[in-house]
Tab-separated table of C-alpha atoms in Angstrom:
chain	number	residue	atom	x	y	z
Q	1	MET	CA	-0.021	0.010	-0.010
Q	2	ARG	CA	2.862	2.373	0.835
Q	3	TYR	CA	4.286	1.647	-2.632
Q	4	TYR	CA	1.123	2.899	-4.363
Q	5	ALA	CA	0.834	5.894	-2.038
Q	6	ARG	CA	4.463	6.862	-2.867
Q	7	LYS	CA	3.784	6.546	-6.573
Q	8	PHE	CA	0.621	8.732	-6.448
Q	9	GLY	CA	2.449	11.272	-4.326
Q	10	PHE	CA	5.375	11.416	-6.791
Q	11	TYR	CA	3.054	11.944	-9.732
Q	12	LEU	CA	1.055	14.656	-7.928
Q	13	VAL	CA	4.348	16.549	-7.316
Q	14	ALA	CA	5.330	16.000	-10.936
Q	15	LEU	CA	1.949	17.376	-12.064
Q	16	TRP	CA	2.398	20.465	-9.915
Q	17	ALA	CA	5.903	21.057	-11.347
Q	18	ALA	CA	4.580	20.632	-14.870
Q	19	LEU	CA	1.737	23.140	-14.230
Q	20	THR	CA	4.268	25.596	-12.780
Q	21	LEU	CA	6.497	25.305	-15.910
Q	22	ASN	CA	3.369	25.542	-18.028
Q	23	PHE	CA	2.636	28.934	-16.449
Q	24	PHE	CA	6.138	30.442	-16.711
Q	25	VAL	CA	7.453	29.221	-20.008
Q	26	PRO	CA	4.965	30.988	-22.257
Q	27	ARG	CA	5.573	34.192	-20.366
Q	28	LEU	CA	9.252	34.037	-21.080
Q	29	MET	CA	8.467	34.361	-24.787
Q	30	PRO	CA	8.586	37.787	-26.378
Q	31	GLY	CA	5.351	39.457	-27.249
Q	32	ASN	CA	1.931	39.606	-25.654
Q	33	PRO	CA	-1.390	37.996	-26.668
Q	34	VAL	CA	-3.270	41.282	-26.212
Q	35	ASP	CA	-0.903	42.947	-28.669
Q	36	VAL	CA	-1.584	40.198	-31.198
Q	37	LEU	CA	-5.352	40.683	-30.808
Q	38	MET	CA	-5.001	44.463	-31.084
Q	39	ALA	CA	-3.008	44.048	-34.257
Q	40	LYS	CA	-5.721	41.783	-35.720
Q	41	LEU	CA	-8.391	44.409	-34.881
Q	42	ALA	CA	-6.226	47.183	-36.432
Q	43	GLN	CA	-5.925	45.218	-39.636
Q	44	ARG	CA	-9.705	45.142	-39.868
Q	45	GLY	CA	-9.901	48.897	-39.415
Q	46	GLY	CA	-10.941	48.815	-35.751
Q	47	THR	CA	-9.708	50.971	-32.951
Q	48	VAL	CA	-9.587	50.031	-29.271
Q	49	ASP	CA	-9.565	52.497	-26.406
Q	50	PRO	CA	-7.544	51.896	-23.182
Q	51	ALA	CA	-10.587	50.676	-21.312
Q	52	ALA	CA	-11.343	48.017	-23.958
Q	53	ARG	CA	-7.663	47.002	-23.960
Q	54	ARG	CA	-7.812	46.584	-20.208
Q	55	ALA	CA	-10.855	44.423	-20.572
Q	56	TYR	CA	-9.089	42.188	-23.137
Q	57	GLU	CA	-6.084	41.854	-20.763
Q	58	LEU	CA	-8.344	40.618	-18.000
Q	59	LEU	CA	-10.183	38.296	-20.362
Q	60	LEU	CA	-7.035	36.740	-21.767
Q	61	GLY	CA	-5.159	36.491	-18.484
Q	62	ALA	CA	-2.422	38.839	-19.683
Q	63	ASP	CA	-2.778	41.454	-16.972
Q	64	THR	CA	0.833	42.694	-16.736
Q	65	SER	CA	-0.058	45.138	-13.952
Q	66	GLU	CA	-0.803	42.293	-11.529
Q	67	PRO	CA	2.147	40.739	-9.610
Q	68	LEU	CA	3.333	37.532	-11.208
Q	69	PHE	CA	2.712	35.524	-8.039
Q	70	ARG	CA	-0.929	36.563	-7.987
Q	71	GLN	CA	-1.237	35.622	-11.656
Q	72	TYR	CA	0.205	32.206	-10.742
Q	73	LEU	CA	-2.298	31.714	-7.988
Q	74	SER	CA	-5.154	32.749	-10.258
Q	75	TYR	CA	-3.840	30.354	-12.875
Q	76	LEU	CA	-3.786	27.415	-10.460
Q	77	GLY	CA	-7.330	28.270	-9.354
Q	78	ASN	CA	-8.574	28.417	-12.953
Q	79	MET	CA	-6.906	25.066	-13.679
Q	80	ALA	CA	-8.564	23.507	-10.665
Q	81	ARG	CA	-11.957	24.710	-11.914
Q	82	GLY	CA	-11.284	23.550	-15.468
Q	83	ASP	CA	-11.277	27.152	-16.798
Q	84	LEU	CA	-8.531	27.205	-19.439
Q	85	GLY	CA	-9.290	30.734	-20.608
Q	86	VAL	CA	-10.080	32.221	-23.967
Q	87	SER	CA	-8.019	31.572	-27.170
Q	88	VAL	CA	-6.528	34.493	-29.081
Q	89	SER	CA	-6.028	32.314	-32.103
Q	90	ALA	CA	-9.691	31.439	-32.307
Q	91	PHE	CA	-11.155	34.486	-30.424
Q	92	PRO	CA	-13.594	34.519	-28.745
Q	93	ALA	CA	-13.755	30.664	-28.538
Q	94	PRO	CA	-12.731	29.245	-25.117
Q	95	VAL	CA	-9.584	27.102	-25.067
Q	96	SER	CA	-11.594	24.036	-23.914
Q	97	GLN	CA	-13.710	24.226	-27.086
Q	98	VAL	CA	-10.689	24.601	-29.363
Q	99	ILE	CA	-9.078	21.514	-27.785
Q	100	ALA	CA	-12.261	19.507	-27.800
Q	101	ASP	CA	-12.702	20.198	-31.526
Q	102	SER	CA	-9.194	19.273	-32.545
Q	103	LEU	CA	-8.126	16.525	-30.059
Q	104	PRO	CA	-10.385	13.777	-31.477
Q	105	TRP	CA	-8.709	14.135	-34.877
Q	106	THR	CA	-5.299	13.669	-33.354
Q	107	LEU	CA	-6.387	10.832	-31.095
Q	108	VAL	CA	-7.788	8.844	-33.974
Q	109	LEU	CA	-4.982	9.543	-36.454
Q	110	VAL	CA	-1.923	9.364	-34.268
Q	111	GLY	CA	-3.399	6.840	-31.796
Q	112	LEU	CA	-4.349	4.284	-34.487
Q	113	ALA	CA	-1.126	4.872	-36.379
Q	114	THR	CA	0.930	4.360	-33.193
Q	115	LEU	CA	-0.949	1.202	-32.278
Q	116	LEU	CA	-0.549	-0.202	-35.805
Q	117	SER	CA	3.185	0.556	-35.972
Q	118	PHE	CA	3.682	-0.969	-32.464
Q	119	LEU	CA	1.904	-4.179	-33.344
Q	120	LEU	CA	3.615	-4.508	-36.721
Q	121	GLY	CA	7.023	-3.748	-35.271
Q	122	VAL	CA	6.704	-6.117	-32.322
Q	123	VAL	CA	5.401	-9.020	-34.412
Q	124	LEU	CA	8.027	-8.586	-37.058
Q	125	GLY	CA	10.732	-7.959	-34.406
Q	126	ALA	CA	9.801	-11.164	-32.517
Q	127	PHE	CA	10.027	-13.238	-35.672
Q	128	VAL	CA	13.238	-11.659	-36.927
Q	129	GLY	CA	14.853	-12.032	-33.499
Q	130	TRP	CA	13.806	-15.681	-33.334
Q	131	ARG	CA	15.270	-16.311	-36.770
Q	132	ARG	CA	18.324	-14.178	-36.280
Q	133	GLY	CA	21.189	-14.631	-38.735
Q	134	THR	CA	18.829	-15.390	-41.645
Q	135	TRP	CA	17.786	-13.208	-44.585
Q	136	LEU	CA	15.080	-11.749	-42.343
Q	137	ASP	CA	17.743	-9.703	-40.573
Q	138	GLY	CA	17.824	-7.641	-43.769
Q	139	LEU	CA	14.542	-6.154	-42.782
Q	140	VAL	CA	16.083	-4.321	-39.894
Q	141	PRO	CA	18.418	-1.983	-41.830
Q	142	ALA	CA	15.662	-1.247	-44.329
Q	143	THR	CA	13.215	-0.180	-41.644
Q	144	THR	CA	15.748	1.787	-39.579
Q	145	VAL	CA	16.729	3.701	-42.730
Q	146	LEU	CA	13.150	4.706	-43.229
Q	147	ALA	CA	12.968	5.844	-39.640
Q	148	ALA	CA	16.109	7.937	-40.167
Q	149	VAL	CA	14.574	9.837	-43.083
Q	150	PRO	CA	13.502	13.355	-41.990
Q	151	TYR	CA	9.833	13.238	-41.028
Q	152	PHE	CA	8.768	16.159	-43.227
Q	153	TRP	CA	10.721	14.750	-46.222
Q	154	LEU	CA	9.030	11.390	-45.979
Q	155	ALA	CA	5.620	13.086	-45.759
Q	156	LEU	CA	6.429	15.268	-48.821
Q	157	ILE	CA	7.635	12.173	-50.770
Q	158	LEU	CA	4.382	10.308	-50.075
Q	159	VAL	CA	2.300	13.371	-50.988
Q	160	ALA	CA	4.225	13.685	-54.305
Q	161	LEU	CA	3.990	10.016	-55.216
Q	162	LEU	CA	0.641	8.791	-53.869
Q	163	ALA	CA	-1.449	11.944	-53.770
Q	164	SER	CA	-0.183	14.287	-56.438
Q	165	GLY	CA	1.327	11.687	-58.815
Q	166	LEU	CA	-1.002	8.736	-58.644
Q	167	GLY	CA	-3.996	10.525	-57.200
Q	168	TRP	CA	-4.768	7.669	-54.774
Q	169	PHE	CA	-5.300	9.996	-51.812
Q	170	PRO	CA	-6.334	13.615	-51.224
Q	171	LEU	CA	-3.606	16.216	-50.949
Q	172	MET	CA	-4.763	17.821	-47.715
Q	173	GLY	CA	-7.540	18.235	-45.180
Q	174	GLY	CA	-9.195	15.977	-42.680
Q	175	TYR	CA	-12.443	15.345	-44.653
Q	176	ASP	CA	-14.398	16.457	-47.732
Q	177	VAL	CA	-15.470	20.055	-47.059
Q	178	VAL	CA	-18.822	19.537	-48.746
Q	179	LEU	CA	-19.782	17.150	-45.936
Q	180	ASP	CA	-21.185	18.162	-42.547
Q	181	PRO	CA	-19.160	16.630	-39.647
Q	182	GLY	CA	-21.158	13.980	-37.822
Q	183	TRP	CA	-21.536	10.295	-37.020
Q	184	ASN	CA	-22.624	9.098	-40.462
Q	185	ALA	CA	-21.127	6.751	-42.994
Q	186	ASP	CA	-20.232	9.446	-45.542
Q	187	PHE	CA	-18.303	11.661	-43.113
Q	188	ILE	CA	-16.565	8.684	-41.349
Q	189	GLY	CA	-15.576	7.250	-44.732
Q	190	SER	CA	-14.245	10.611	-45.948
Q	191	ALA	CA	-12.296	11.166	-42.666
Q	192	ALA	CA	-10.724	7.689	-42.921
Q	193	TYR	CA	-9.804	8.309	-46.574
Q	194	HIS	CA	-8.169	11.650	-45.790
Q	195	GLY	CA	-6.326	10.196	-42.787
Q	196	THR	CA	-4.856	7.210	-44.525
Q	197	LEU	CA	-1.801	8.957	-45.995
Q	198	PRO	CA	-0.858	10.885	-42.819
Q	199	ALA	CA	-1.225	7.610	-40.829
Q	200	LEU	CA	0.931	5.728	-43.348
Q	201	THR	CA	3.629	8.399	-42.884
Q	202	ILE	CA	3.626	7.853	-39.120
Q	203	VAL	CA	3.660	4.068	-39.420
Q	204	ILE	CA	6.535	3.971	-41.894
Q	205	SER	CA	8.681	6.346	-39.859
Q	206	SER	CA	8.056	4.634	-36.448
Q	207	VAL	CA	7.765	0.922	-37.156
Q	208	GLY	CA	11.573	0.469	-37.522
Q	209	GLY	CA	12.185	1.522	-33.909
Q	210	TRP	CA	9.730	-1.015	-32.522
Q	211	LEU	CA	11.108	-3.755	-34.783
Q	212	LEU	CA	14.730	-3.124	-33.815
Q	213	GLY	CA	13.963	-2.940	-30.075
Q	214	MET	CA	11.871	-6.123	-30.139
Q	215	ARG	CA	14.448	-7.955	-32.247
Q	216	ASN	CA	17.283	-7.118	-29.877
Q	217	MET	CA	15.271	-8.173	-26.841
Q	218	MET	CA	14.354	-11.455	-28.559
Q	219	VAL	CA	18.019	-12.207	-29.301
Q	220	SER	CA	18.830	-11.611	-25.612
Q	221	THR	CA	15.877	-13.610	-24.324
Q	222	THR	CA	16.451	-16.651	-26.472
Q	223	ALA	CA	19.798	-17.157	-24.684
Q	224	GLU	CA	18.105	-17.378	-21.268
Q	225	ASP	CA	18.085	-20.694	-19.417
Q	226	TYR	CA	14.325	-21.014	-19.300
Q	227	VAL	CA	14.101	-20.726	-23.084
Q	228	LEU	CA	16.916	-23.313	-23.568
Q	229	THR	CA	15.142	-25.581	-21.103
Q	230	ALA	CA	11.845	-25.320	-22.964
Q	231	LYS	CA	13.640	-26.255	-26.249
Q	232	ALA	CA	15.341	-29.174	-24.504
Q	233	LYS	CA	11.904	-30.461	-23.412
Q	234	GLY	CA	10.930	-30.791	-27.058
Q	235	LEU	CA	8.213	-28.125	-27.086
Q	236	LYS	CA	7.153	-26.715	-30.437
Q	237	ASP	CA	9.262	-23.776	-31.681
Q	238	SER	CA	6.115	-21.602	-32.089
Q	239	ARG	CA	5.107	-22.219	-28.496
Q	240	VAL	CA	8.601	-21.478	-27.161
Q	241	MET	CA	8.836	-18.350	-29.239
Q	242	ILE	CA	5.442	-16.948	-28.241
Q	243	ARG	CA	4.924	-18.149	-24.659
Q	244	TYR	CA	8.534	-18.118	-23.366
Q	245	ALA	CA	10.666	-15.757	-25.428
Q	246	ALA	CA	8.361	-13.103	-26.892
Q	247	ARG	CA	6.247	-12.929	-23.738
Q	248	ASN	CA	9.257	-11.681	-21.707
Q	249	ALA	CA	10.985	-9.814	-24.512
Q	250	VAL	CA	7.954	-7.639	-25.199
Q	251	LEU	CA	7.815	-6.082	-21.646
Q	252	PRO	CA	10.144	-3.098	-22.370
Q	253	SER	CA	8.255	-2.482	-25.619
Q	254	VAL	CA	4.962	-2.412	-23.745
Q	255	ALA	CA	6.401	0.181	-21.333
Q	256	GLY	CA	7.586	2.259	-24.305
Q	257	PHE	CA	4.252	1.912	-25.994
Q	258	ALA	CA	2.320	3.071	-22.965
Q	259	ILE	CA	4.542	6.184	-22.704
Q	260	SER	CA	4.209	6.852	-26.441
Q	261	LEU	CA	0.429	6.744	-26.078
Q	262	GLY	CA	0.765	9.576	-23.643
Q	263	PHE	CA	2.443	11.646	-26.294
Q	264	VAL	CA	-0.299	10.798	-28.834
Q	265	VAL	CA	-2.312	13.838	-27.617
Q	266	ALA	CA	0.629	16.047	-28.634
Q	267	GLY	CA	-0.165	15.117	-32.242
Q	268	SER	CA	2.360	15.128	-35.005
Q	269	ILE	CA	2.949	18.825	-35.813
Q	270	ILE	CA	4.934	18.233	-39.067
Q	271	THR	CA	2.539	15.647	-40.409
Q	272	GLU	CA	-0.479	17.800	-39.613
Q	273	GLN	CA	1.166	20.819	-41.280
Q	274	VAL	CA	2.101	18.933	-44.413
Q	275	PHE	CA	-1.307	17.449	-44.839
Q	276	SER	CA	-3.249	20.472	-43.437
Q	277	TYR	CA	-4.776	18.033	-40.927
Q	278	PRO	CA	-7.064	19.616	-38.328
Q	279	GLY	CA	-5.341	18.126	-35.229
Q	280	ILE	CA	-3.976	19.394	-32.005
Q	281	GLY	CA	-0.456	19.805	-33.425
Q	282	SER	CA	-1.638	22.485	-35.847
Q	283	LYS	CA	-3.411	24.289	-33.035
Q	284	LEU	CA	-0.236	24.219	-30.920
Q	285	LEU	CA	1.774	25.696	-33.741
Q	286	GLN	CA	-0.926	28.319	-34.284
Q	287	ALA	CA	-0.860	29.184	-30.586
Q	288	VAL	CA	2.884	29.653	-30.616
Q	289	GLN	CA	2.771	31.898	-33.665
Q	290	ASN	CA	0.056	34.115	-32.074
Q	291	ASN	CA	1.517	34.144	-28.561
Q	292	ASP	CA	-1.672	32.519	-27.413
Q	293	TYR	CA	-0.798	31.836	-23.797
Q	294	ALA	CA	-4.123	30.330	-22.843
Q	295	LEU	CA	-4.206	27.810	-25.797
Q	296	MET	CA	-0.518	26.865	-25.338
Q	297	GLN	CA	-1.063	26.213	-21.588
Q	298	GLY	CA	-4.293	24.278	-22.247
Q	299	ILE	CA	-2.574	21.973	-24.869
Q	300	PHE	CA	0.494	21.551	-22.691
Q	301	LEU	CA	-1.777	20.664	-19.758
Q	302	VAL	CA	-3.517	17.927	-21.788
Q	303	ILE	CA	-0.162	16.598	-22.967
Q	304	THR	CA	1.283	16.653	-19.419
Q	305	VAL	CA	-1.680	14.912	-17.818
Q	306	ALA	CA	-1.666	12.276	-20.634
Q	307	VAL	CA	2.067	11.483	-20.329
Q	308	LEU	CA	1.977	11.350	-16.520
Q	309	GLY	CA	-1.128	9.158	-16.600
Q	310	ALA	CA	0.600	6.784	-19.073
Q	311	ASN	CA	3.685	6.541	-16.888
Q	312	LEU	CA	1.564	5.920	-13.830
Q	313	VAL	CA	-0.288	3.151	-15.538
Q	314	VAL	CA	3.043	1.548	-16.639
Q	315	ASP	CA	4.400	1.748	-13.037
Q	316	LEU	CA	1.264	0.143	-11.600
Q	317	LEU	CA	1.205	-2.588	-14.261
Q	318	TYR	CA	4.874	-3.422	-13.588
Q	319	ALA	CA	4.030	-3.721	-9.935
Q	320	VAL	CA	1.339	-6.274	-10.803
Q	321	ILE	CA	3.440	-8.207	-13.410
Q	322	ASP	CA	6.651	-8.237	-11.356
Q	323	PRO	CA	6.008	-7.967	-7.593
Q	324	ARG	CA	9.740	-7.483	-7.041
Q	325	THR	CA	9.283	-3.834	-8.055
Q	326	ARG	CA	7.302	-3.342	-4.860
Q	327	ALA	CA	10.163	-4.568	-2.713
Q	328	GLY	CA	10.670	-2.313	0.249
Q	329	GLY	CA	7.266	-0.645	-0.290
């Protein structure tokens, strides 16, 4: 019980530290969200008097006249209430609405692509590691070379070949703009069609890492005594590979996969930019460009909670799988 209490206490402290950094880092950047909003209004021919500017400062949480510590306390209070503020990039939409609109796109695209690349890499890695020294080892350099290709370059190549050249996929967007978003077959089919090429980019660039990691763990595991004993007993190769070798070799990959799922909510900024995909990564880039403190903090908060939650789940699962990790707790 003390082990679990320590773990929860550690992650609560980590969450507080992340929230504190989340408050201070955007404020170290040059510029001011109110200035950005005033510039937008000026471009449209509008004028804002000092009283209105003051109202915008209070609305956007950019009140520079208030001491920083009081701003920090107000920020923590707003976070506790779930009030993430108002976005400058999508003014006057609240940050929570902006995140709610874009996060599902990222979760579906990056989440499914990450799951597919993990499963494909682990299965191929287990088989290659079991058959090490054969022609199958030639798969490893090929996949790692693809993983080493710059992300944006791979995305542009796929766009040029499969979208622009062959016309198999749309060039950009998350769905056909003539359709109304909703849970209907036409919209879901269009979203899946538009998301195939971005997902393929993520899978191709990440499957090599999972394959290499699983392959190396399989090579190490097959030399263990319990695997050699299982072989000596005359058990089928497939059973020894799956139930003895792969079952233990996959544990580090499972931990890495759980952590990578935490980063899924961060999206894939480069992929979303290349394909003009309406995910959270594009919103984050837009927030940085517009000095949108509230939106940056909201997105960072979602990412932080997701990563910490994934790490906590991994720690708790390891405590169940291997009770030795609770030793001394």
